[in-house]
Amino acid sequence: MKKLPNPPIAKKIPQKLEAHEDVRIDNYFWLNNRNDQNVLDYLYAENDYTKSVLAHTEPLQKELFKEMKARIKEDDSSVPYKLNGYWYITKFEKGKDYPIYTRKKESLDAPEELLFDCNEMAKGFNYFKLGGISISPDNTLAAFSTDTVSRRQYTIQIKNLITGEIYPEEIKNATGGITWANDNKTLFYSRKDEVTLRAFKIFKHKLHTSVEEDKEVFHEEDETFNTFIYKTKSRKYLIIGSSSTLTTEYRILHADNPDGEFKIFQKRQRELDYAIAHYKDNFFIISNKDNAVNFKLQKTNENQTEKEYWEDVLPHREDVLLEDIEIFKDYLVVSERQNGLNKIRIINWNGTEDYYLPFDSETYTAYTGNNPDFNSDVLRYSFNSLTTPSSVIDYNFKTKTKEVKKEQEVLDKNFDKENYTSKRIWATARDGVKIPISLVHKKGLKLDGTNPLLQYAYGSYGSTIDPYFSTIRLSLLDRGFIFAIAHIRGGEYLGRDWYEKGKLKHKKNTFYDFIDCSKFLIEENYTSKEHLYASGGSAGGLLMGVIANLNPELYKGIIAAVPFVDVVTTMLDDTIPLTTGEYDEWGNPNDKEYYDYMLSYSPYDNVVAQNYPNILVTTGLHDSQVQYWEPAKWVAKLRELKTDTKKLLLHIDMESGHGGASGRFESLKEVALEYAFLLDLEGIKL
């Protein structure tokens, strides 16, 4: 075997960290200064090392990138949707990395108007992202937001859609969301705290006035909450929302009266989580009031919005999670989840119809799409599965017919969805709970324990990873990999309780579930320890760090993307973006009970002298969600303590943040790197 080059060794500068009379020594704390040249030199050295170790895979990386890109239709466009008299279309042109936004008045046969060409807007920037676009009610102005750093700090500008002029006013450090009042000259936006990046204030801007004159209309002073603003689909109300992990609060104002005072809809109450939508004279409320763990649907008159007036429309059900609603003039559409499966329920307002759209598979994903037209008789939804490319479907309420408006094209002459098989299996966790796993592989694969298998999960914030189709993943499946999604606790795959049992002092269930799914996949001969790989990002990267510490012997390799691995130190620092809003998810370590619990699993704090799997860690220098120094410190400590000679690689994108590279195809290069890492470990060549 070819000898690996020597890895960079981070210098050790002991930093004493003390809390609750407990002292930790962090030798790599110094890495948290991105403006220090020594830090940058170290990061560049890590990149050089990774490049050197994987140099022999570069032809494979290029081939993977080429085949993944070749499957994607370059000259593509979205299914048009209608809003306020215009059809809106997003399209891509061959050879270009960024989307082009256009519209057509009334008819799809009308001349096309160019709104934004992001290819032109991105010139001169290493990173570019167009955030929100908000069209004024009279269709003449577009407020839009851009990020050219990847810190998710957007600049808002206004474009005249008649003349093409971009007005001089620039609103900095915003979230990117923009909402117009009905007067076509007042817009509302949320601004971020410069240090923590928490969305903490709502401002009002008047067209053609100085940004310095913008009026603050709301200040969210609770550091565990974020704030945002939107307009109801009925266009009657402006809504300011405040949300933390477990609690929400809304304020409402007639959109015709932008200079009026916002009124509290229902005062915040600890662990009262609700969301509102407007219809006729009522507000409809999805809430967990009265211990409705899986949420219920209620309504109230728009003039009596306090919770004592809320009346049940769809009561709470133990076995059904109410996820969302979509309101049309004649129909209510309810998104539900039962036994892990998406359900779309159609109810007409006069009470004569109540039924579900039929779905057959056990590993599918179905969700309502973009439905901005309140008066439409058509519901747009999307459907895909692990083996079936994504379809955009229009369902007509009146005729009960559906029309596939677009099916994702896979530009590969060898692709046939019949060549793959998917299913859902159930592993038993150590506490006896059944954990679902969705998996996909090529048909005809012998389950004899020799197959490489990539196991993926997230498992936090109630975020559910549904079984979805991926053209990119075909590059693994076609080379003999099995791909498995472990629906572990911490997500909401099996309802809200599934989330509750995977956070705070139940957080270890998330990690144990993943490990127990791995053991099950090995026991059932889907794979073996010599061929099992694990992958996760962000909070899923935390998961990767924990399993590497707890059961390193189970995995041949691990990919940890933008991993949240320095849990205790980060959660004790309320100046770091997102920290204060995370207390309801992980606990507040200023409380010794939570400090001790976090410390017992925090990957960075629990690195020990033992053998570890091959590990590839990726991050971005400008990451606003998980700061780059967490994975950098983790890798440095692993290097210091691990007792094996397996690969430990850190790849830092020096231009990007949490979402990776911008541009339609640039991000595929990172995927190609990750896949080449896996294939190389399996001995699978070009």
XYZ file of C-alpha atoms in Angstrom:
686
model
C 0.000 0.000 0.000
C 1.308 3.432 -0.919
C 2.433 5.410 2.127
C 0.233 8.415 2.882
C 1.864 11.852 3.119
C 2.221 13.287 6.589
C -0.889 15.165 7.730
C -0.740 18.707 9.107
C -0.466 18.741 12.887
C -2.244 21.616 14.608
C -0.246 23.251 17.350
C -1.591 22.865 20.876
C -2.343 26.018 22.828
C -4.202 24.950 25.991
C -7.321 26.990 26.731
C -8.979 26.480 30.100
C -12.784 26.277 29.869
C -14.663 26.163 33.154
C -18.354 25.739 33.975
C -20.150 24.275 36.982
C -16.736 23.731 38.664
C -15.807 21.424 35.792
C -12.605 22.266 33.904
C -11.996 21.285 30.288
C -8.746 21.947 28.449
C -9.260 22.786 24.778
C -5.933 22.601 22.963
C -7.385 23.762 19.661
C -9.589 26.646 20.781
C -7.286 29.023 18.874
C -8.689 27.761 15.565
C -11.859 29.845 16.053
C -10.376 33.035 14.578
C -10.903 33.056 10.823
C -8.956 36.328 10.547
C -5.769 34.819 11.992
C -3.265 33.957 9.271
C -2.047 30.967 11.309
C -5.581 29.567 11.245
C -5.913 30.103 7.509
C -2.505 28.514 6.911
C -3.591 25.450 8.853
C -6.856 25.169 6.921
C -5.043 25.466 3.597
C -2.610 22.786 4.777
C -5.545 20.479 5.534
C -6.925 21.076 2.036
C -3.520 20.350 0.505
C -3.261 17.140 2.526
C -6.724 15.968 1.452
C -5.908 16.752 -2.163
C -2.642 14.820 -1.890
C -4.203 11.752 -0.241
C -7.011 11.623 -2.806
C -4.846 12.615 -5.787
C -5.080 9.104 -7.241
C -8.897 9.419 -7.240
C -8.961 12.625 -9.288
C -9.722 10.790 -12.565
C -12.578 9.031 -10.730
C -13.797 12.361 -9.289
C -13.820 13.862 -12.775
C -15.696 10.865 -14.156
C -18.250 11.005 -11.323
C -18.769 14.744 -11.823
C -19.157 14.245 -15.552
C -21.726 11.455 -15.232
C -23.722 13.199 -12.477
C -23.838 16.409 -14.480
C -24.722 14.522 -17.680
C -27.880 13.096 -16.060
C -29.234 16.589 -15.379
C -31.095 18.443 -18.089
C -29.133 21.657 -18.586
C -31.752 23.573 -20.578
C -34.562 23.023 -18.120
C -37.477 25.041 -16.777
C -39.957 24.823 -13.946
C -43.662 24.197 -14.367
C -45.181 27.712 -14.600
C -47.391 28.861 -11.741
C -49.902 31.710 -11.845
C -50.013 34.582 -9.369
C -51.993 37.797 -9.635
C -52.388 37.679 -13.416
C -48.881 36.492 -14.336
C -47.319 33.116 -15.056
C -43.934 32.759 -13.353
C -41.181 30.518 -14.723
C -37.686 29.602 -13.542
C -35.371 28.210 -16.195
C -31.797 27.123 -16.778
C -29.844 27.475 -20.007
C -27.199 25.125 -21.319
C -23.712 25.900 -20.058
C -24.949 28.271 -17.339
C -24.797 27.690 -13.609
C -27.574 29.906 -12.289
C -31.344 30.233 -12.730
C -33.154 32.810 -14.884
C -36.493 34.138 -13.601
C -39.149 35.212 -16.110
C -42.901 35.818 -16.327
C -45.697 36.057 -18.887
C -48.860 38.124 -18.555
C -52.151 36.159 -18.386
C -51.254 33.599 -21.066
C -48.312 31.247 -21.527
C -48.362 32.379 -25.161
C -47.647 35.984 -24.116
C -44.186 37.532 -24.586
C -41.675 36.572 -21.924
C -40.465 39.259 -19.508
C -37.042 38.821 -17.936
C -37.087 39.419 -14.185
C -33.618 38.276 -13.078
C -30.732 36.538 -14.809
C -28.624 35.214 -11.941
C -25.808 34.309 -14.344
C -25.266 38.016 -14.982
C -25.820 38.959 -11.343
C -23.265 36.368 -10.148
C -20.412 37.711 -12.277
C -17.425 38.769 -10.193
C -18.486 36.748 -7.140
C -17.129 33.407 -5.936
C -20.492 32.776 -4.312
C -23.932 34.059 -5.297
C -27.431 33.343 -4.072
C -30.675 35.087 -4.980
C -32.820 34.843 -1.868
C -36.410 36.034 -1.870
C -38.290 37.706 -4.712
C -41.430 39.602 -3.774
C -43.617 41.192 -6.473
C -45.655 44.274 -5.561
C -49.458 43.875 -5.718
C -49.657 46.048 -8.875
C -46.998 43.818 -10.535
C -44.654 46.751 -11.324
C -41.923 46.282 -8.701
C -39.831 43.379 -7.460
C -38.047 43.463 -4.118
C -35.230 40.921 -4.139
C -32.353 39.830 -1.915
C -28.829 38.597 -2.628
C -26.021 36.956 -0.652
C -22.498 37.058 -2.101
C -20.611 35.676 0.930
C -22.649 32.620 2.026
C -23.293 33.857 5.551
C -27.038 34.108 4.850
C -26.868 37.862 5.439
C -28.820 39.264 2.508
C -28.947 42.673 0.856
C -32.433 43.766 -0.285
C -32.937 45.929 -3.378
C -35.920 46.988 -5.490
C -36.253 46.662 -9.259
C -38.728 48.528 -11.452
C -40.132 45.822 -13.740
C -41.393 48.362 -16.277
C -38.124 50.256 -16.819
C -35.630 47.661 -15.566
C -34.116 50.225 -13.197
C -32.752 49.037 -9.851
C -33.420 51.716 -7.256
C -30.480 53.012 -5.202
C -31.750 51.993 -1.760
C -29.964 48.945 -0.329
C -31.039 47.214 2.875
C -28.129 45.287 4.402
C -27.971 42.372 6.834
C -31.495 41.092 6.211
C -32.838 37.523 6.247
C -33.814 37.699 2.571
C -37.570 37.522 3.060
C -39.565 40.569 1.903
C -43.286 41.347 2.097
C -45.219 44.161 0.365
C -48.179 45.916 1.894
C -51.141 46.438 -0.443
C -50.223 50.080 -1.163
C -47.338 49.116 -3.531
C -44.929 51.418 -1.731
C -44.390 49.909 1.733
C -42.376 46.780 2.295
C -41.485 44.889 5.447
C -38.391 42.834 6.164
C -36.529 41.195 9.034
C -33.028 42.198 10.023
C -30.320 40.091 11.654
C -28.204 40.726 14.712
C -24.709 41.435 13.338
C -23.000 39.074 15.775
C -25.393 36.187 16.425
C -27.155 36.388 13.007
C -30.474 35.955 14.812
C -33.414 37.507 12.959
C -34.466 39.864 15.718
C -36.190 42.954 14.264
C -38.903 43.752 11.702
C -38.553 47.013 9.787
C -40.788 48.975 7.438
C -39.345 50.659 4.350
C -41.088 53.265 2.216
C -40.238 53.327 -1.481
C -37.772 56.070 -2.548
C -36.804 56.947 1.023
C -33.471 56.508 2.760
C -32.927 53.150 4.455
C -31.795 55.108 7.516
C -35.397 56.322 7.838
C -36.810 52.781 7.978
C -39.042 52.340 10.999
C -38.614 49.474 13.430
C -42.048 47.912 13.919
C -41.098 44.950 16.099
C -38.132 43.904 18.224
C -37.958 40.276 19.341
C -36.044 40.663 22.584
C -36.117 37.023 23.667
C -32.812 35.596 22.433
C -34.306 32.117 22.007
C -36.747 33.398 19.342
C -36.399 34.407 15.685
C -38.821 36.725 13.918
C -40.163 36.885 10.350
C -42.969 38.502 8.342
C -45.287 37.341 5.557
C -48.663 38.049 3.978
C -51.593 35.641 4.107
C -52.582 33.851 0.904
C -55.858 35.805 1.052
C -53.674 38.978 0.854
C -55.732 40.551 3.622
C -53.239 40.389 6.497
C -49.587 41.039 7.202
C -48.289 38.585 9.799
C -45.273 38.962 12.071
C -44.201 35.628 13.479
C -41.930 34.862 16.420
C -40.752 31.303 16.869
C -38.514 29.192 19.022
C -38.177 25.417 18.881
C -41.300 24.834 20.987
C -43.216 28.116 21.110
C -44.723 30.544 18.594
C -46.497 33.892 18.641
C -48.060 35.964 15.840
C -49.065 39.575 15.304
C -51.529 40.647 12.604
C -52.249 43.845 10.664
C -54.541 44.620 7.710
C -52.306 44.767 4.627
C -54.274 47.838 3.448
C -53.111 49.694 6.561
C -49.301 49.354 6.696
C -48.889 52.275 9.085
C -51.248 50.751 11.639
C -50.281 48.834 14.776
C -49.810 45.079 14.747
C -52.100 43.221 17.154
C -51.036 40.082 19.019
C -53.000 37.095 17.732
C -52.405 34.904 20.778
C -49.797 35.826 23.369
C -46.868 33.442 23.598
C -47.231 30.690 26.099
C -44.414 28.267 26.813
C -44.750 25.186 24.539
C -47.867 26.488 22.782
C -46.893 25.937 19.152
C -49.308 27.251 16.530
C -49.453 28.485 12.926
C -52.187 30.549 11.250
C -53.822 30.929 7.830
C -56.653 33.266 6.818
C -59.905 32.403 4.999
C -62.981 34.654 4.638
C -63.789 35.931 8.148
C -61.774 33.295 9.975
C -58.278 32.285 10.858
C -57.414 28.607 10.734
C -54.915 27.467 13.324
C -52.686 24.403 13.430
C -51.910 24.046 17.118
C -50.837 21.688 19.879
C -53.310 23.301 22.306
C -54.862 20.968 24.887
C -51.935 18.542 24.654
C -52.541 17.861 20.957
C -49.068 16.367 20.521
C -49.580 15.612 16.818
C -51.398 18.933 16.313
C -55.015 19.643 15.435
C -56.786 22.136 13.183
C -58.884 24.868 14.776
C -60.536 28.072 13.625
C -61.610 31.384 15.088
C -63.234 34.608 13.941
C -60.677 37.158 12.742
C -61.861 39.608 15.418
C -61.542 37.137 18.319
C -58.157 35.524 17.967
C -57.245 34.526 21.530
C -57.016 30.786 22.171
C -60.202 30.624 24.285
C -62.134 31.279 21.059
C -60.444 28.532 19.027
C -62.826 25.763 17.906
C -61.797 22.318 16.666
C -62.163 21.626 12.937
C -60.008 18.474 12.761
C -59.432 17.024 16.232
C -56.152 15.591 17.479
C -55.369 11.999 16.480
C -52.826 9.821 18.269
C -51.655 8.118 15.074
C -51.729 11.027 12.578
C -49.361 13.991 12.468
C -50.962 17.149 11.042
C -48.125 18.825 9.122
C -49.663 21.646 7.079
C -52.752 23.028 5.339
C -53.348 24.757 2.007
C -56.450 26.930 1.633
C -58.377 27.434 -1.629
C -61.678 29.236 -2.146
C -63.651 25.969 -2.346
C -61.320 23.426 -0.741
C -59.099 22.780 2.237
C -56.049 20.586 1.588
C -54.467 18.908 4.616
C -50.953 17.415 4.654
C -50.774 14.555 7.129
C -48.337 11.788 8.045
C -49.434 8.368 9.256
C -47.073 5.479 10.021
C -44.328 7.511 8.376
C -46.163 7.971 5.086
C -47.290 11.263 3.538
C -51.048 11.714 3.052
C -52.799 14.495 1.140
C -56.383 15.000 2.272
C -58.999 16.960 0.284
C -61.994 18.528 2.078
C -64.487 20.902 0.488
C -65.828 23.742 2.571
C -69.459 22.678 2.304
C -68.642 19.370 3.990
C -69.782 17.038 1.210
C -66.318 15.730 0.279
C -63.478 14.402 2.420
C -60.995 11.964 0.854
C -57.301 11.168 0.353
C -55.284 11.147 -2.843
C -54.206 7.538 -3.462
C -50.522 6.542 -3.147
C -49.407 2.938 -3.375
C -45.707 2.561 -2.551
C -44.254 2.224 0.944
C -41.180 4.343 0.239
C -42.590 7.430 -1.462
C -42.541 11.166 -0.811
C -45.579 13.331 -1.635
C -46.062 16.973 -0.749
C -48.068 19.996 -1.861
C -46.174 22.321 -4.187
C -46.446 25.996 -5.020
C -50.128 26.966 -4.808
C -50.254 30.771 -4.501
C -53.588 31.237 -6.347
C -56.379 31.306 -3.784
C -59.096 30.989 -6.476
C -57.647 27.983 -8.272
C -59.538 24.714 -8.786
C -56.232 22.913 -9.112
C -53.881 21.579 -6.445
C -50.242 21.269 -7.434
C -48.295 18.556 -5.656
C -45.116 16.552 -6.149
C -44.461 12.831 -5.953
C -41.301 10.757 -6.047
C -39.763 7.691 -4.446
C -36.355 6.092 -4.056
C -36.812 4.542 -7.506
C -39.191 6.988 -9.214
C -38.052 10.399 -10.527
C -39.918 13.417 -9.192
C -43.180 14.442 -10.860
C -45.092 17.714 -10.602
C -48.794 16.906 -10.757
C -51.891 19.105 -11.058
C -55.009 17.644 -9.453
C -58.362 19.165 -10.424
C -60.784 19.316 -7.492
C -63.862 19.502 -9.729
C -63.107 16.754 -12.237
C -60.982 14.665 -9.839
C -58.462 14.135 -12.599
C -54.730 14.571 -12.402
C -52.265 15.744 -14.993
C -48.534 15.128 -14.781
C -47.132 18.532 -15.723
C -43.534 17.417 -15.604
C -41.530 14.329 -14.773
C -37.878 14.733 -13.921
C -35.789 13.659 -16.888
C -32.817 11.410 -16.238
C -30.493 11.942 -19.175
C -28.903 8.509 -19.096
C -29.754 6.020 -21.807
C -29.060 3.185 -19.365
C -31.465 4.453 -16.716
C -34.656 2.468 -16.197
C -36.490 2.793 -12.897
C -37.465 -0.879 -13.213
C -33.786 -1.768 -12.662
C -33.981 -0.682 -9.017
C -35.949 -1.884 -6.049
C -36.858 -0.128 -2.812
C -38.527 -1.190 0.395
C -39.058 -0.304 4.008
C -37.724 -2.552 6.747
C -37.840 -2.241 10.541
C -34.921 -2.586 12.945
C -35.401 -3.106 16.678
C -33.621 -0.573 18.877
C -32.055 -1.544 22.190
C -35.130 -0.291 24.090
C -37.439 -2.457 21.949
C -38.756 0.347 19.716
C -39.052 -0.447 15.981
C -37.033 1.917 13.752
C -38.016 2.177 10.066
C -35.346 2.109 7.354
C -36.025 2.983 3.712
C -33.532 1.475 1.299
C -32.851 1.158 -2.421
C -30.499 -0.908 -4.566
C -30.202 -2.428 -8.002
C -32.421 -5.424 -8.626
C -30.751 -8.798 -8.479
C -28.284 -7.833 -5.737
C -27.420 -10.857 -3.565
C -27.832 -10.069 0.116
C -24.782 -12.019 1.275
C -23.094 -9.385 3.458
C -20.598 -8.314 0.800
C -22.503 -5.296 -0.523
C -21.255 -1.791 0.230
C -24.024 0.149 1.991
C -24.265 3.879 2.711
C -26.473 4.579 5.726
C -27.751 8.154 6.019
C -29.725 9.997 8.700
C -30.314 13.406 10.255
C -32.384 12.968 13.411
C -32.874 16.448 14.896
C -35.326 19.384 15.074
C -38.234 17.153 14.025
C -36.866 17.324 10.473
C -37.967 14.277 8.518
C -35.838 12.781 5.751
C -38.367 11.249 3.402
C -37.369 8.596 0.840
C -36.587 10.699 -2.208
C -35.236 10.100 -5.711
C -31.752 11.316 -6.619
C -30.080 11.218 -10.026
C -26.767 11.822 -8.244
C -27.190 8.722 -6.074
C -27.350 6.540 -9.203
C -23.549 6.791 -9.375
C -23.405 4.724 -6.170
C -26.312 2.387 -6.911
C -24.967 1.512 -10.346
C -21.651 0.544 -8.733
C -23.306 -1.898 -6.354
C -24.053 0.248 -3.321
C -27.182 -0.059 -1.226
C -28.475 3.289 0.058
C -30.425 3.320 3.338
C -32.194 6.160 5.176
C -32.574 5.411 8.889
C -35.704 7.201 10.157
C -34.333 7.598 13.673
C -35.876 9.390 16.622
C -35.300 13.133 16.608
C -37.162 13.473 13.294
C -40.958 13.343 12.952
C -41.248 10.343 10.629
C -43.549 8.555 13.090
C -45.169 11.644 14.579
C -44.349 14.395 17.021
C -43.578 11.948 19.811
C -40.832 10.486 17.579
C -39.201 13.920 17.774
C -39.787 14.397 21.501
C -38.046 11.071 22.184
C -34.936 12.260 20.322
C -34.132 15.631 21.885
C -32.974 17.186 25.153
C -32.346 14.361 27.665
C -33.601 11.780 25.152
C -31.003 12.837 22.570
C -28.980 9.652 22.909
C -31.895 7.719 21.388
C -30.958 9.385 18.088
C -27.454 7.953 18.232
C -28.429 4.543 19.575
C -31.137 4.175 16.905
C -28.611 4.776 14.137
C -26.142 2.285 15.610
C -28.870 -0.317 16.148
C -30.014 0.127 12.535
C -26.403 -0.458 11.455
C -26.221 -3.662 13.490
C -29.544 -4.812 12.022
C -28.369 -4.189 8.442
C -25.270 -6.267 9.190
C -27.242 -9.059 10.898
C -29.656 -9.254 7.957
C -26.744 -9.578 5.504
C -27.410 -6.339 3.662
C -23.773 -5.503 4.372
C -20.942 -6.138 6.837
C -18.569 -4.118 9.006
C -16.071 -4.233 6.149
C -18.524 -2.587 3.760
C -20.748 -0.305 5.876
C -20.461 3.468 5.506
C -22.286 6.263 7.348
C -23.103 9.803 6.285
C -24.740 12.841 7.849
C -24.530 16.626 7.787
C -24.903 19.478 10.292
C -26.856 17.952 13.214
C -26.462 14.723 11.244
C -22.726 15.424 11.437
C -23.071 15.435 15.222
C -24.595 11.984 14.798
C -21.533 10.913 12.785
C -19.202 12.179 15.499
C -21.031 10.265 18.222
C -21.196 6.947 16.346
C -17.482 7.262 15.528
C -16.751 7.505 19.253
C -19.224 4.845 20.400
C -18.944 2.125 17.752
C -16.053 2.847 15.410
C -15.681 -0.862 14.641
C -19.037 -0.953 12.792
C -18.024 1.352 9.941
C -15.463 1.178 7.165
C -15.874 4.891 6.518
C -17.792 7.973 7.669
C -18.607 11.215 5.848
C -19.428 14.116 8.177
C -20.573 17.266 6.355
C -20.521 20.619 8.215
C -20.715 18.651 11.474
C -21.933 20.138 14.767
C -19.366 18.366 16.947
C -18.261 20.826 19.643
C -21.632 20.839 21.357
C -20.814 22.044 24.862
C -18.476 24.914 23.965
C -20.792 26.158 21.223
C -23.908 25.985 23.381
C -22.151 27.902 26.172
C -21.269 30.755 23.790
C -24.366 32.861 23.159
C -22.487 35.118 20.719
C -22.255 32.301 18.177
C -25.023 32.355 15.541
C -28.046 30.226 16.434
C -26.918 29.208 19.943
C -29.697 30.777 22.003
C -32.425 29.458 19.724
C -31.102 25.933 20.203
C -31.708 25.566 23.932
C -35.077 23.848 23.434
C -33.431 21.283 21.159
C -30.286 20.383 23.094
C -30.823 21.988 26.493
C -29.111 24.987 28.050
C -25.681 23.979 29.404
C -25.759 26.886 31.834
C -27.960 24.405 33.690
C -25.581 21.751 35.129
C -27.997 18.920 34.400
C -27.907 19.692 30.662
C -24.203 20.508 30.751
C -23.438 17.035 32.104
C -25.741 15.313 29.618
C -24.305 17.179 26.605
C -20.782 16.562 27.801
C -21.496 12.833 27.910
C -22.036 12.685 24.116
C -20.376 15.789 22.578
C -18.111 14.274 19.882
C -15.193 16.665 20.383
C -15.155 16.172 24.151
C -15.305 12.390 23.849
C -12.536 11.684 21.364
C -10.360 8.978 22.936
C -7.269 6.939 22.083
C -8.812 4.179 19.963
C -9.071 3.055 16.371
C -11.472 5.100 14.249
C -12.969 4.434 10.797
C -11.775 6.236 7.680
C -13.321 9.712 7.991
C -13.914 12.530 5.505
C -15.036 15.841 7.035
C -16.282 18.775 4.942
C -17.038 22.369 5.923
C -17.166 25.944 4.611
C -15.158 28.852 5.962
C -18.202 31.164 6.011
C -20.671 28.690 7.505
C -23.238 30.590 9.577
C -24.952 27.499 11.002
C -22.026 25.360 12.162
C -18.847 27.411 12.435
C -15.891 25.971 10.472
C -13.751 25.676 13.623
C -15.903 22.867 15.041
C -14.906 20.309 12.376
C -11.369 21.769 12.233
C -10.869 21.281 15.980
C -12.444 17.824 15.864
C -10.095 16.653 13.114
C -7.086 18.065 14.989
C -8.047 16.193 18.161
C -8.781 12.969 16.275
C -5.323 13.213 14.685
C -3.745 13.634 18.090
C -5.478 10.692 19.769
C -6.524 8.061 17.232
C -4.457 4.875 17.247
C -4.912 3.724 13.643
C -3.459 4.683 10.264
C -6.778 5.026 8.452
C -7.631 8.125 6.428
C -8.734 11.262 8.256
C -9.401 14.072 5.799
C -10.709 17.631 6.169
C -11.934 19.502 3.093
C -12.754 23.208 3.598
C -14.499 25.225 0.931
C -12.816 28.576 1.488
C -15.541 30.426 -0.453
C -18.802 28.959 0.863
C -20.982 28.418 3.909
C -23.434 25.884 5.297
C -25.133 25.033 2.005
C -21.894 24.437 0.109
C -20.876 25.938 -3.210
C -23.266 28.098 -5.214
C -24.030 27.409 -8.829
C -26.068 24.567 -10.189
C -23.214 22.153 -10.856
C -20.397 23.388 -8.629
C -21.795 21.496 -5.639
C -21.527 18.243 -7.613
C -17.742 18.485 -7.301
C -18.015 18.038 -3.546
C -20.351 15.079 -4.004
C -17.877 13.612 -6.483
C -15.149 13.989 -3.847
C -17.297 12.219 -1.239
C -18.297 9.408 -3.592
C -14.698 8.937 -4.741
C -13.699 8.638 -1.062
C -16.262 5.835 -0.594
C -15.541 4.028 -3.863
C -11.811 4.160 -3.234
C -12.253 2.530 0.171
C -14.290 -0.193 -1.544
C -11.594 -0.695 -4.162
C -14.022 0.288 -6.928
C -12.053 1.921 -9.724
C -12.965 3.898 -12.822
